[in-house]
Each structure stands twice: as C-alpha cells, then as structure tokens.
PDB file of C-alpha atoms in Angstrom:
ATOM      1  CA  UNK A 147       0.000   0.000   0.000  1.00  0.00           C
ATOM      2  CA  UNK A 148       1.109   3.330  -1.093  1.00  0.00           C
ATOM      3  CA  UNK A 149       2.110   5.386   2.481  1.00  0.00           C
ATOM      4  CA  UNK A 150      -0.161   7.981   0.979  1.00  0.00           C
ATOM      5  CA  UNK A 151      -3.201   5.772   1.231  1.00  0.00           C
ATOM      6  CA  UNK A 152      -5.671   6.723   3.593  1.00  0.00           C
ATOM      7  CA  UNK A 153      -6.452   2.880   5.080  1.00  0.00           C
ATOM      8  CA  UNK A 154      -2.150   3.045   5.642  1.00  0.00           C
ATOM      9  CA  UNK A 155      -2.560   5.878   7.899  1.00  0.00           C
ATOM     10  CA  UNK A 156      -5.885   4.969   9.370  1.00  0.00           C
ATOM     11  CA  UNK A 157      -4.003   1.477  10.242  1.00  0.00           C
ATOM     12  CA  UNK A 158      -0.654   3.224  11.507  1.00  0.00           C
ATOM     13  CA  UNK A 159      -2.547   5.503  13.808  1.00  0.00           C
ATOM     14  CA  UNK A 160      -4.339   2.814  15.164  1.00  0.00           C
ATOM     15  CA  UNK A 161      -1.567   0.757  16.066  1.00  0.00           C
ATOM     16  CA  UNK A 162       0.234   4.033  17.545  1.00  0.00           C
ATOM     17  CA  UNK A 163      -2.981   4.722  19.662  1.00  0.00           C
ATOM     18  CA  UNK A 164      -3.197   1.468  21.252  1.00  0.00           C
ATOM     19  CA  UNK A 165       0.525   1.272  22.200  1.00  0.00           C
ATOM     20  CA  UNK A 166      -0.164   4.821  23.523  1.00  0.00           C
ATOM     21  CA  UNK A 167      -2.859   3.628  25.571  1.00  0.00           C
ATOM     22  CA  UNK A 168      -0.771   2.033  27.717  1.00  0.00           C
ATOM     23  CA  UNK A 169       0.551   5.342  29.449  1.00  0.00           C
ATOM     24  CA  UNK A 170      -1.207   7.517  31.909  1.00  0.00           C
ATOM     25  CA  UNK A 171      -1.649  10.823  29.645  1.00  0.00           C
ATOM     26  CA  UNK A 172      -4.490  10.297  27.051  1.00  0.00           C
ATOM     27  CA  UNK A 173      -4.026   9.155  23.989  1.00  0.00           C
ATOM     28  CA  UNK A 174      -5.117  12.658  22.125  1.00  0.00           C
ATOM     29  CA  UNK A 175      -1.906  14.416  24.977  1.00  0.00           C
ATOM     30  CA  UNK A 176       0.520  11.482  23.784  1.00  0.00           C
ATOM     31  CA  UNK A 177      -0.694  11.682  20.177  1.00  0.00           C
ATOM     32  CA  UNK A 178       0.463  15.712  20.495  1.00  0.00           C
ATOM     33  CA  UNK A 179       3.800  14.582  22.545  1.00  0.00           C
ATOM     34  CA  UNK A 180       4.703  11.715  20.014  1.00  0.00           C
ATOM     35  CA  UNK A 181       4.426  14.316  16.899  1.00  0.00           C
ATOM     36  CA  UNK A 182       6.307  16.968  18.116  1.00  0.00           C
ATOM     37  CA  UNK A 183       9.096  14.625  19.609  1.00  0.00           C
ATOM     38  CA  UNK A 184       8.574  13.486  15.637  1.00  0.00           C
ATOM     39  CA  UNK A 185       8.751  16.992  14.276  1.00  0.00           C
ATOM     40  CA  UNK A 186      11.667  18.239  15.828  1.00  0.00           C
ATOM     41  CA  UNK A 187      13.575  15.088  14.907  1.00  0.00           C
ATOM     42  CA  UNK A 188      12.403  15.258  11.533  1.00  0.00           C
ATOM     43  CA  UNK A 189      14.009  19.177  11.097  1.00  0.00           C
ATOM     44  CA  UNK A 190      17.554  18.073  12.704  1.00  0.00           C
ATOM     45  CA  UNK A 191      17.290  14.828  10.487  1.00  0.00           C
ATOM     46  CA  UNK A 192      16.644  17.592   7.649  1.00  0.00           C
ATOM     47  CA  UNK A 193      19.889  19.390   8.250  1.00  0.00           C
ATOM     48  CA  UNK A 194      22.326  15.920   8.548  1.00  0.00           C
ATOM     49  CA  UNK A 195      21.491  14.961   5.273  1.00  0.00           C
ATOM     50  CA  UNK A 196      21.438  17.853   3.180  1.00  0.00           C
ATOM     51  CA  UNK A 197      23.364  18.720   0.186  1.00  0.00           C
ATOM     52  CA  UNK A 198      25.015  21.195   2.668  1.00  0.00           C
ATOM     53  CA  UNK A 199      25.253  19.404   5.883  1.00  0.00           C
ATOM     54  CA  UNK A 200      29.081  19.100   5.999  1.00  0.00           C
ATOM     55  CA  UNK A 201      28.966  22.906   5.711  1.00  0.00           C
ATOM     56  CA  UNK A 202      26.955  22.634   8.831  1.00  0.00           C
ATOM     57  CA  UNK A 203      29.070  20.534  10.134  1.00  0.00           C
ATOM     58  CA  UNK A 204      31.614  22.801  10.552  1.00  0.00           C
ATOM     59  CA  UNK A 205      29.563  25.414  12.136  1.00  0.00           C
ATOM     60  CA  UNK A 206      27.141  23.247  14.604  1.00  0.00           C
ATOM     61  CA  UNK A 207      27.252  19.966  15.997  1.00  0.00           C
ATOM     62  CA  UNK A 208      23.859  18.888  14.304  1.00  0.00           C
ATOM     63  CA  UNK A 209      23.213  15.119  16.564  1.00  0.00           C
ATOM     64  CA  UNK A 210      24.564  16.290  19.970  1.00  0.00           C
ATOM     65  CA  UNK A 211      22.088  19.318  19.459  1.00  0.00           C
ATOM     66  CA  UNK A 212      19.484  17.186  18.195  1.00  0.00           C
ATOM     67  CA  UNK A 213      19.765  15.781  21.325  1.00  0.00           C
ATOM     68  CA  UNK A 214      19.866  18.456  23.580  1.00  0.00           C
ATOM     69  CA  UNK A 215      16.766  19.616  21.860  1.00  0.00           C
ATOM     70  CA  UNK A 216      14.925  16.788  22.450  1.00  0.00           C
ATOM     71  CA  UNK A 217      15.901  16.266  26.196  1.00  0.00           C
ATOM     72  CA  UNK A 218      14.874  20.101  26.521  1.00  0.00           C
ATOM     73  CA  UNK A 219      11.784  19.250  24.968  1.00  0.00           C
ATOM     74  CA  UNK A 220      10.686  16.113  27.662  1.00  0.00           C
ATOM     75  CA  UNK A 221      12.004  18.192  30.628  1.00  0.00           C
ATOM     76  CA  UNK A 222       9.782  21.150  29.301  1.00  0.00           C
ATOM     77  CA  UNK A 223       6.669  18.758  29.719  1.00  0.00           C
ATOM     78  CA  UNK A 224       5.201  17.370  32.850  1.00  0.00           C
ATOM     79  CA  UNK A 225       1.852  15.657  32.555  1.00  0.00           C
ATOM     80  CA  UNK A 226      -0.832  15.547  35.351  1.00  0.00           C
ATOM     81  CA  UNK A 227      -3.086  13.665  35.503  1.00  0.00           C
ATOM     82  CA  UNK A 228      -5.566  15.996  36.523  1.00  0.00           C
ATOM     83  CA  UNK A 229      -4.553  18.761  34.425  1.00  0.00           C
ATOM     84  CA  UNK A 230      -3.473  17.098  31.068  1.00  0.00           C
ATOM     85  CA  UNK A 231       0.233  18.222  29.657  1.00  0.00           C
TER      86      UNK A 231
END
C-alpha cells in the first residue's frame, strides 16, 4: 500500500494509539507529545542529510544538538493527571 493511502494511515494511527494507551496521559496528549518529539527530529534529520550538511558541520554539531533539543523538549513537559500536559 502506497504510504499515501488513507487505510495506511488509518491502520498506523491505530496501532500508535493502542501502544499509547498504555501510558497515563491520554491518547489525544501522547498523540500531540509523540508528533512533536517526531517533528523536531524530523528538522535536525533535515539538516544531517542535506546537500550542505558538511557545511553545517563545521559550524554546529547537528546530533549532539538534536539531542539536547529533544531532552529540553521532555524536561519542558510534565503531565498531570488531573490537568493534562
């Protein structure tokens, strides 16, 4: 199946649902967690494999800042229970 087909997503957001299910947040919280996590490592991912990322290389140390970005990221978030993320 094509990963533009709409039964491929509706499938692959089911199966990330129920594993999400498992957690305390809801689903719709970790569903908004999981894509930014997603987003932001998507953008560094962006910049390693350019046509210029040995240019910057040079200038910025793109994985340990990919990873600073996403620890900054979780510690930013604290979920409640009561009061959602």
């Amino acid at each position: 199946a094509s990963m533009l087909d709409e039964g491929y997503f509706q499938r692959t957001t089911a199966r990330l649902q129920e594993a999400l299910s498992n957690f305390g947040p809801s689903v719709k919280e970790l569903m908004a967690v999981q894509s930014a996590v997603q987003s932001l490592m998507t953008g560094w991912s962006t910049f390693a494999h350019a046509r210029y990322a040995q240019q910057i290389g040079e200038i910025l140390d793109v994985e340990q800042l990919a990873s600073e970005s996403l620890e900054a990221m979780i510690r930013g978030w604290q979920f409640n229970a009561n009061e959602g993320l």
